[in-house]
CSV table of C-alpha atoms and ligand atoms in Angstrom, one decimal:
chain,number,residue,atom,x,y,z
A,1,UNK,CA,0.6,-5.0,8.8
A,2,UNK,CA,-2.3,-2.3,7.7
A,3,UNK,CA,-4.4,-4.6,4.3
A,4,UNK,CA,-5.4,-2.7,2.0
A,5,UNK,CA,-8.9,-2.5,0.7
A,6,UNK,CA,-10.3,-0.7,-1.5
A,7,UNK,CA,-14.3,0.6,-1.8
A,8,UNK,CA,-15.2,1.2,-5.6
A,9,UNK,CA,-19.1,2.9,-7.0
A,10,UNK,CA,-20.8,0.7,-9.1
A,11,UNK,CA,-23.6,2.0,-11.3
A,12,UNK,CA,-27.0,2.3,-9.6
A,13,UNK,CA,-25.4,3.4,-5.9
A,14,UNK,CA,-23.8,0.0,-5.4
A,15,UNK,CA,-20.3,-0.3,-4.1
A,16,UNK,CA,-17.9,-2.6,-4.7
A,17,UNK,CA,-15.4,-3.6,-1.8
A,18,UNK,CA,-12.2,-5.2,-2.3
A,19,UNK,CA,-9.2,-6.7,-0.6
A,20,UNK,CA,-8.1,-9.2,2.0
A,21,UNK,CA,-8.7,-12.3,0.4
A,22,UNK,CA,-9.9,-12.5,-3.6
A,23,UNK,CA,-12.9,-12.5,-5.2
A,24,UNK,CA,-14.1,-15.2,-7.6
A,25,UNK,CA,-14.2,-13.5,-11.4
A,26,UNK,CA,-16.4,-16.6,-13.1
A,27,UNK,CA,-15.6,-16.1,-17.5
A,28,UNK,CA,-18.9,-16.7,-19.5
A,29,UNK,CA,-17.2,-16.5,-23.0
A,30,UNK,CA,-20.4,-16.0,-25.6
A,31,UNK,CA,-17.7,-16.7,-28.6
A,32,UNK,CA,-16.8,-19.6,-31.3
A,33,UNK,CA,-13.4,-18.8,-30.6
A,34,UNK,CA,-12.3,-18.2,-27.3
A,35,UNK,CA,-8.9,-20.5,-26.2
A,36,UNK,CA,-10.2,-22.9,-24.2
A,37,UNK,CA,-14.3,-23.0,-23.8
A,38,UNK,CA,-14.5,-21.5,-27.6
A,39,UNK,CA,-18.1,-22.3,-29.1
A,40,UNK,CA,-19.8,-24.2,-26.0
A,41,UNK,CA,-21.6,-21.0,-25.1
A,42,UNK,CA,-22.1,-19.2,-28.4
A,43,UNK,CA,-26.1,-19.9,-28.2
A,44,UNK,CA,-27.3,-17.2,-25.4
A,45,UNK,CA,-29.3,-19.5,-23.6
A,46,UNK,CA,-26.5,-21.8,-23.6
A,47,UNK,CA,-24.1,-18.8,-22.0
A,48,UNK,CA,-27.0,-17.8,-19.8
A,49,UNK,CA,-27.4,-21.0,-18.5
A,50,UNK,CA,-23.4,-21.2,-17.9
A,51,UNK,CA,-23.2,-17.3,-16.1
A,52,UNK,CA,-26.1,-18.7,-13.8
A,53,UNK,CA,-24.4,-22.1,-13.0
A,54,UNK,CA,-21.0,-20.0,-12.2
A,55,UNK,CA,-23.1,-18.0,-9.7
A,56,UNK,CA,-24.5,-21.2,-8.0
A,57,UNK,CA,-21.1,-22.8,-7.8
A,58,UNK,CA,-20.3,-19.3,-5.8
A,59,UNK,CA,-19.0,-16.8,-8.3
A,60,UNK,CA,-19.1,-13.0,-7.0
A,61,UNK,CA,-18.9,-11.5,-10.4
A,62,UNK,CA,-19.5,-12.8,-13.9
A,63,UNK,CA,-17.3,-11.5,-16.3
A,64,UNK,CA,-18.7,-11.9,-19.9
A,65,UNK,CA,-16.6,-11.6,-23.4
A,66,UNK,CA,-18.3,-11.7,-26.5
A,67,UNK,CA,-15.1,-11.5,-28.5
A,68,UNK,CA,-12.2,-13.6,-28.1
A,69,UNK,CA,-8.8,-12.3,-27.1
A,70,UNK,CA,-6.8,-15.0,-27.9
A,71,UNK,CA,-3.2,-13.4,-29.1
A,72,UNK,CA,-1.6,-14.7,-32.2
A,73,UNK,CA,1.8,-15.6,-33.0
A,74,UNK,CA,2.6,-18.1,-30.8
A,75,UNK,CA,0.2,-21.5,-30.0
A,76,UNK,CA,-2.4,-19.8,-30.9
A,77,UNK,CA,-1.7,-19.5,-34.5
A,78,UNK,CA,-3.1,-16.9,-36.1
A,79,UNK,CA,-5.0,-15.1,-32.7
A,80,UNK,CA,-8.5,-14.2,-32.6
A,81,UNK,CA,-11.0,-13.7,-35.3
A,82,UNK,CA,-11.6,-10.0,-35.6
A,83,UNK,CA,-15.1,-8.5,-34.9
A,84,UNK,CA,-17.2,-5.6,-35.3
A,85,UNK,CA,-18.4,-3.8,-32.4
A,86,UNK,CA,-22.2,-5.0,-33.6
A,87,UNK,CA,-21.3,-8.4,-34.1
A,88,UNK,CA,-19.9,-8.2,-30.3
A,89,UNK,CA,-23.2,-6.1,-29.3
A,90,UNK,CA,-25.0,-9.2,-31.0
A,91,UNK,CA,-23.6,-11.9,-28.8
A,92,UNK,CA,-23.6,-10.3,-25.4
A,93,UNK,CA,-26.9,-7.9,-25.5
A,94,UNK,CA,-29.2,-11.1,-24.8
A,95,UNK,CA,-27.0,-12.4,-22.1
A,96,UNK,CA,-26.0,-9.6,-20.4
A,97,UNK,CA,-30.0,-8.7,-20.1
A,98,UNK,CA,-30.9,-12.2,-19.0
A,99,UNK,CA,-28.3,-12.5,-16.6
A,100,UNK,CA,-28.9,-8.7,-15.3
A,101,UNK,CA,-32.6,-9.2,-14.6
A,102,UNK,CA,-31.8,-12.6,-13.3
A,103,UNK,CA,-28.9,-12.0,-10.4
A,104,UNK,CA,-27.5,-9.8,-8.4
A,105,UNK,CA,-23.5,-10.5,-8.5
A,106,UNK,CA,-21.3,-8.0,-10.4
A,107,UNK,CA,-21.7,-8.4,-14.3
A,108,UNK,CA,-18.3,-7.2,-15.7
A,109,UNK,CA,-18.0,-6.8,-19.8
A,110,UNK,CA,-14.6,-8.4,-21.5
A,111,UNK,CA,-14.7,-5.3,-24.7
A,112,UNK,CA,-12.1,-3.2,-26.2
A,113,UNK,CA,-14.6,-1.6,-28.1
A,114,UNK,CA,-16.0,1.9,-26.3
A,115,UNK,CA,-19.1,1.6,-28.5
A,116,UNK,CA,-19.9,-2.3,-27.0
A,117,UNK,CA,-19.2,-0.4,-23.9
A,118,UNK,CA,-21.6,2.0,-23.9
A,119,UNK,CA,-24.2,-0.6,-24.9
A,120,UNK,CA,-23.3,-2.8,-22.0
A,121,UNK,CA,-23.3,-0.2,-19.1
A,122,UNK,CA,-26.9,0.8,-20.5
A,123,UNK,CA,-27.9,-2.6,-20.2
A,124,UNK,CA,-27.0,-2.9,-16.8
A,125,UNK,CA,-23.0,-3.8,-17.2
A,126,UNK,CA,-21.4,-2.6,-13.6
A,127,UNK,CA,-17.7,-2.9,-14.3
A,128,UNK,CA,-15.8,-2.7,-18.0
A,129,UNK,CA,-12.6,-5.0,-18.4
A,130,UNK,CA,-10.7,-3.1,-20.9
A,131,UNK,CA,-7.7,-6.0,-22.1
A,132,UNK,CA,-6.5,-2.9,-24.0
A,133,UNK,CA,-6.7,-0.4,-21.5
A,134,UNK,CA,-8.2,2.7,-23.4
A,135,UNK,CA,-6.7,2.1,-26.5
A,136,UNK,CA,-10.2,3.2,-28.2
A,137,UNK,CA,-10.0,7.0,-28.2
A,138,UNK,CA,-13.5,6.8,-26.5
A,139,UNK,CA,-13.2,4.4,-24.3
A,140,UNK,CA,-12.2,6.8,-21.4
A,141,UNK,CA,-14.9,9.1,-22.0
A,142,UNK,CA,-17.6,6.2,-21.8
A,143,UNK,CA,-16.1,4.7,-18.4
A,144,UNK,CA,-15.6,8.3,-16.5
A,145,UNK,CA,-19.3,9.2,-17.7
A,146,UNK,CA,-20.9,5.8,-16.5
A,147,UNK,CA,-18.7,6.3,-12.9
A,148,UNK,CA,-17.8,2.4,-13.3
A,149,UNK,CA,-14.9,0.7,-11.9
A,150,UNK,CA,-12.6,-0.6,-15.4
A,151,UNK,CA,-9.7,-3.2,-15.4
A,152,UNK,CA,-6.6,-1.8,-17.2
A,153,UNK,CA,-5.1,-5.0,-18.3
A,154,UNK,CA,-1.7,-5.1,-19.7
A,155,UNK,CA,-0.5,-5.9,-23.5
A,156,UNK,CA,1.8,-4.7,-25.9
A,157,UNK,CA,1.5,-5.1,-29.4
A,158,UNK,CA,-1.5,-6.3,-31.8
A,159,UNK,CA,-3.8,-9.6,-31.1
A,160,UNK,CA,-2.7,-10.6,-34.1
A,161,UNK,CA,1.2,-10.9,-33.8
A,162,UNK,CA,1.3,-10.4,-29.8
A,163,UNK,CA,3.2,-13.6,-29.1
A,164,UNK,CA,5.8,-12.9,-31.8
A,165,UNK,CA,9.3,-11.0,-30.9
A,166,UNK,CA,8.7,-10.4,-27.4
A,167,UNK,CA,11.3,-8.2,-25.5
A,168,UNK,CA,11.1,-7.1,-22.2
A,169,UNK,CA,14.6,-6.0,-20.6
A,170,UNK,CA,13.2,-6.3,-17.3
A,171,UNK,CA,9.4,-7.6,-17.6
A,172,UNK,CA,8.6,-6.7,-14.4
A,173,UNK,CA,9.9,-3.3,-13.9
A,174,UNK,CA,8.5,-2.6,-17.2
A,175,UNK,CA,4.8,-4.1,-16.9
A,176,UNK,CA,5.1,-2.1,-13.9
A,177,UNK,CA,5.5,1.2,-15.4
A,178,UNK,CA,3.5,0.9,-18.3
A,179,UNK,CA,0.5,-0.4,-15.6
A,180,UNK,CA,1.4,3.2,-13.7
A,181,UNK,CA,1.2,5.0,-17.6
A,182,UNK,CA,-2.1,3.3,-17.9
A,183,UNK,CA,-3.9,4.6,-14.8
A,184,UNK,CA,-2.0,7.8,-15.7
A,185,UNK,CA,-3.9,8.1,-19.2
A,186,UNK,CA,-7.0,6.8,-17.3
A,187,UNK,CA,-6.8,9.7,-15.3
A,188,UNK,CA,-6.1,12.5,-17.9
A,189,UNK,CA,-9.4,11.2,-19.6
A,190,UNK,CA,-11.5,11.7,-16.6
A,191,UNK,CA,-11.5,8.6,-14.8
A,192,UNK,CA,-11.2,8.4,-11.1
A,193,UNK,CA,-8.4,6.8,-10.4
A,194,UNK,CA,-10.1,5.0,-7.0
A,195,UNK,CA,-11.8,3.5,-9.8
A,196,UNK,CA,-9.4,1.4,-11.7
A,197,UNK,CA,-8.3,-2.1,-11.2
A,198,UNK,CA,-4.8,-2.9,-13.4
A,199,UNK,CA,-4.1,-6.4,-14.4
A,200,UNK,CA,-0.3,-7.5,-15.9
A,201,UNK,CA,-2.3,-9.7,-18.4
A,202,UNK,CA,-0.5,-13.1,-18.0
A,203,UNK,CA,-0.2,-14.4,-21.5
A,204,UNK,CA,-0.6,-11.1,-23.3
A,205,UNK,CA,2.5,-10.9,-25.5
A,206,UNK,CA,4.5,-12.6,-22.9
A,207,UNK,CA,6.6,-16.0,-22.1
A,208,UNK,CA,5.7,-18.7,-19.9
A,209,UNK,CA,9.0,-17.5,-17.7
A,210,UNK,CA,7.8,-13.5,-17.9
A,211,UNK,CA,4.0,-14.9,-16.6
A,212,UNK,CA,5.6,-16.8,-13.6
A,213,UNK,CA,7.8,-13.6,-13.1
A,214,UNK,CA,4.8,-11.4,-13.0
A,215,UNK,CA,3.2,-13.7,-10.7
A,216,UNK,CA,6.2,-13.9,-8.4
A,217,UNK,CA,6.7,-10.6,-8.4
A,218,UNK,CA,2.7,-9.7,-7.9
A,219,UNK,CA,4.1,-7.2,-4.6
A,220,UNK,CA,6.0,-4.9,-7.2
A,221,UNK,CA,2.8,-4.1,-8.5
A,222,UNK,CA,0.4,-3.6,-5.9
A,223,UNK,CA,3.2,-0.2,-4.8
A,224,UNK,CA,0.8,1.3,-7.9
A,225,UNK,CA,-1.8,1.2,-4.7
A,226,UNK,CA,-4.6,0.2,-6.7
A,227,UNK,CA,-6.7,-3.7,-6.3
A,228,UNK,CA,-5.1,-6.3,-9.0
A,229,UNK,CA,-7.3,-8.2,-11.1
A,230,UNK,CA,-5.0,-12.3,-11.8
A,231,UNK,CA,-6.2,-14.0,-14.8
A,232,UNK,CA,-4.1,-17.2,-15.2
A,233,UNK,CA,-6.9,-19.8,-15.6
A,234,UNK,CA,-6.3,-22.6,-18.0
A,235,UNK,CA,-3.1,-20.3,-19.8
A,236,UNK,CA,-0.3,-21.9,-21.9
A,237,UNK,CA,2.6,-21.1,-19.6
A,238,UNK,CA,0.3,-23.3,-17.1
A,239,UNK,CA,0.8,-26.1,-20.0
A,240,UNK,CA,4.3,-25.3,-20.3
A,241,UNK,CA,5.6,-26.0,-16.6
A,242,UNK,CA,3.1,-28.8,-16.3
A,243,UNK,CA,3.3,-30.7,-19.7
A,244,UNK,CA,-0.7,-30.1,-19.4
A,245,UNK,CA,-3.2,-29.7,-22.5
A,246,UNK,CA,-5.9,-27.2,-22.0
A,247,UNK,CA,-8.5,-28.9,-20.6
A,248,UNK,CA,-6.5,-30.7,-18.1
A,249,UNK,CA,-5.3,-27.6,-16.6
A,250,UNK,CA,-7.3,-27.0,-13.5
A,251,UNK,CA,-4.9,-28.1,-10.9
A,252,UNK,CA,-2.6,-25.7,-12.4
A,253,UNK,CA,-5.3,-23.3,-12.9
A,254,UNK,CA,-5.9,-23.3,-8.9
A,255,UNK,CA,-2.4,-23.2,-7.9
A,256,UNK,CA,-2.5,-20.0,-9.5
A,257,UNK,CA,-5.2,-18.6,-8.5
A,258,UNK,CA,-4.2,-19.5,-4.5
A,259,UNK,CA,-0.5,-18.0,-4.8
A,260,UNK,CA,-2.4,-14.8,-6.4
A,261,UNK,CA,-4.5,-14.7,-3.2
A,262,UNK,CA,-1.6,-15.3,-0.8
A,263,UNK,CA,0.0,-12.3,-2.8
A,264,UNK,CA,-2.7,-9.9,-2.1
A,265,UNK,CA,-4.8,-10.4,-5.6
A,266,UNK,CA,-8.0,-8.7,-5.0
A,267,UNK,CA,-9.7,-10.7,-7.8
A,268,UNK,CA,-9.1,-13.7,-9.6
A,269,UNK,CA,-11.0,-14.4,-13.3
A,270,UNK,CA,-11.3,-18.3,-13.8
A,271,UNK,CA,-13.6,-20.4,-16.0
A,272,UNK,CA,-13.8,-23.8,-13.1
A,273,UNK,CA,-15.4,-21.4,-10.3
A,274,UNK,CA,-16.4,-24.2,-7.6
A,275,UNK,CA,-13.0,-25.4,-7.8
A,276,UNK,CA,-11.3,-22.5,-7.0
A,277,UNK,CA,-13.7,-21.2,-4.2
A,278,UNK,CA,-12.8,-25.0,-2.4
A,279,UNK,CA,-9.0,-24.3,-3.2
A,280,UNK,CA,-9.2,-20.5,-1.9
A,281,UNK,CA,-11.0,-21.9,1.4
A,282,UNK,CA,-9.1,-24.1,2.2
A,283,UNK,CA,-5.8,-21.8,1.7
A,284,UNK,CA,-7.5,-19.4,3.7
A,285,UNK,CA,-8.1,-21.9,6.4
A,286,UNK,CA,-4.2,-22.8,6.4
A,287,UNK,CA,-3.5,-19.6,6.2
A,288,UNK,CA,-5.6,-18.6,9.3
A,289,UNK,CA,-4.8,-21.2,11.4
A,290,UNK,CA,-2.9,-20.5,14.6
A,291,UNK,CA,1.1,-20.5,14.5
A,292,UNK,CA,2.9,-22.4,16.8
A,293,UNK,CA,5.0,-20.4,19.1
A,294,UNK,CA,8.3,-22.8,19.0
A,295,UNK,CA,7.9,-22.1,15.5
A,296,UNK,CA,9.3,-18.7,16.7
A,297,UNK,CA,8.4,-16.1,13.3
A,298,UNK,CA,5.3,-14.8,14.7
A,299,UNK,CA,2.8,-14.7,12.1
A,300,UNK,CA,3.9,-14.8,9.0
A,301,UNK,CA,3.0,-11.6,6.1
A,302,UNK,CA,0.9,-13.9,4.3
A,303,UNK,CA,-0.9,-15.5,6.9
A,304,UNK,CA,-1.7,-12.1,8.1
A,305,UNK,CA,-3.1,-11.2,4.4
A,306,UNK,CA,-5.1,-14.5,4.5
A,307,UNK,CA,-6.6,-13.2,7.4
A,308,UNK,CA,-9.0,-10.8,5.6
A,309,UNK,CA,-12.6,-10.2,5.7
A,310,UNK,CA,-13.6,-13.5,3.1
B,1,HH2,N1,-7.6,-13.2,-20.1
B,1,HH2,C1,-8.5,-13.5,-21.1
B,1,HH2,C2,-9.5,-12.6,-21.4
B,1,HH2,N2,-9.7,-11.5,-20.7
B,1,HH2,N3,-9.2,-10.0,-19.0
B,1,HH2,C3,-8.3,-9.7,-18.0
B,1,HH2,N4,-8.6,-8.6,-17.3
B,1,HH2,N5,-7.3,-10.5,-17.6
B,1,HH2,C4,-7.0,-11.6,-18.3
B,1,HH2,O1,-6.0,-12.3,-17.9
B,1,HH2,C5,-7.8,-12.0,-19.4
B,1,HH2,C6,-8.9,-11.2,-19.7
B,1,HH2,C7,-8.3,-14.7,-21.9
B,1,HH2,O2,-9.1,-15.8,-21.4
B,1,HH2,P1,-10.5,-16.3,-22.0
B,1,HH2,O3,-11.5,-15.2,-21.9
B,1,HH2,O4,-10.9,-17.6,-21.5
B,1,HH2,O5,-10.1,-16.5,-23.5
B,1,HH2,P2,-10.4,-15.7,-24.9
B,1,HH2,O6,-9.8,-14.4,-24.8
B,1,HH2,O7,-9.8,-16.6,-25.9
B,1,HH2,O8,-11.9,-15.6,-25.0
């Protein structure tokens, strides 16, 4: 079995290279808002001071939000706050500079808004994480011109309502295809497409039963050939299997993020970052340990994707 990997350009001749065992996404959310860290990093020096403790507990990319995407409808309530794209510029312009002249790792930027996009890849941002894959008009444009890698994550719907009157025949069939549409309209607006990551976007106008089919199912997507980016950190279908309120969600939080690594995820974005490093080691180790030969499979698929270069 061939593992994929994939090499992607950052900005300033960097490269990013993914595949064999995840990367660690570590979420600095500079909002009031956000579901489950809202307001303890609104004050920059306060999400500074988080993004730098993320990358000493091991984070290889910081991925910083400056507006909440929490989807209404459901238990949520009423979703996030809207915000205009200066208000967003605002929050993460003093923390994406800080943390920019102060590390190395791969600062990613959480916007839908192609205007905070532009702002942030002047400033230094090296990836964009587009939760409404190109819905702005110019969002394209401003990604293909930078030569940045984005995440295409998936959503249907509005913020606002996303959690109300949710259909999917066939949720995985269908994420699936409207992933492949994404990359298609990434591509027909100038974007390499060795450049994109895609994301199903568990808890984006979806069940807890459609999340944990996504997750099953996390091989159907990766035939799109392109890295996939697992965001299930402290998520309510994590509460709904578990009984668990938000912050008592880790150990759910790290079961996900492992089975998304022994599925071939190429990143996973989590807010508890040394947690998940010590759970990904150690199902790595498992994973890499010898089989015995009475045990008479040969090495299994998974063990043979655990055996990657991290
Ligand atoms: N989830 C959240 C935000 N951004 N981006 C991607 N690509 N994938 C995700 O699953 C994803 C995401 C929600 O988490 P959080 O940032 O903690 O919450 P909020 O949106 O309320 O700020």
């Amino acid at each position: 079995m061939t593992l994929p990997t994939w090499t992607l350009r950052l900005p300033r001749q960097r490269e990013l290279v993914l595949g064999g065992w995840p990367q660690v996404m570590g979420v600095v959310n500079i909002t009031p808002d956000s579901f489950s860290d809202g307001g303890r990093y609104l004050a920059p020096e306060s999400a500074i001071a988080h993004g730098l403790a993320l990358v000493a507990e091991g984070a290889d990319m910081l991925d910083l939000g400056a507006e909440s995407t929490r989807p209404g409808g459901g238990v949520y309530g009423a979703g996030a706050a809207p915000l205009s794209a200066e208000e967003e510029v605002d929050r993460l312009l003093p923390v994406l500079e800080a943390l920019r002249a102060a590390t190395d790792v791969v600062l990613s930027v959480d916007t839908r808004k192609a205007a905070v996009a532009r702002v942030a890849l002047a400033a230094g941002a090296d990836l964009i994480n587009d939760v409404a894959a190109l819905a702005d008009p110019e969002m394209a444009a401003i990604v293909a011109a930078a030569g940045c890698p984005v995440v295409l994550m998936h959503a249907r719907g509005e913020l606002a309502t996303m959690q109300q009157g949710i259909t999917f025949a066939d949720v995985v069939a269908e994420v699936c295809a409207e992933q492949a549409a994404s990359l298609a309209l990434a591509v027909a607006g100038g974007i390499d497409a060795g450049q994109v990551l895609l994301d199903p976007g568990l808890g984006f106008g979806k069940t807890a039963d459609q999340n944990l089919a996504l997750l099953r199912n996390l091989d159907v997507l990766s035939t799109l050939g392109r890295p996939l980016l697992i965001g299930g950190s402290r998520k309510s279908f994590i509460g709904q299997v578990s009984g668990a309120a938000i912050a008592d969600r880790l150990p759910g939080s790290l079961a996900t993020a492992c089975w998304a690594a022994l599925q071939g995820a190429a990143i996973v974005r989590v807010h508890d970052v040394a947690a998940t490093r010590q759970a990904l080691a150690v199902a790595h180790a498992i994973a890499n340990a010898p089989r015995h030969r009475a045990a008479g499979h040969g090495s299994s698929p998974r063990a043979e994707l655990a055996s990657g270069s991290r």
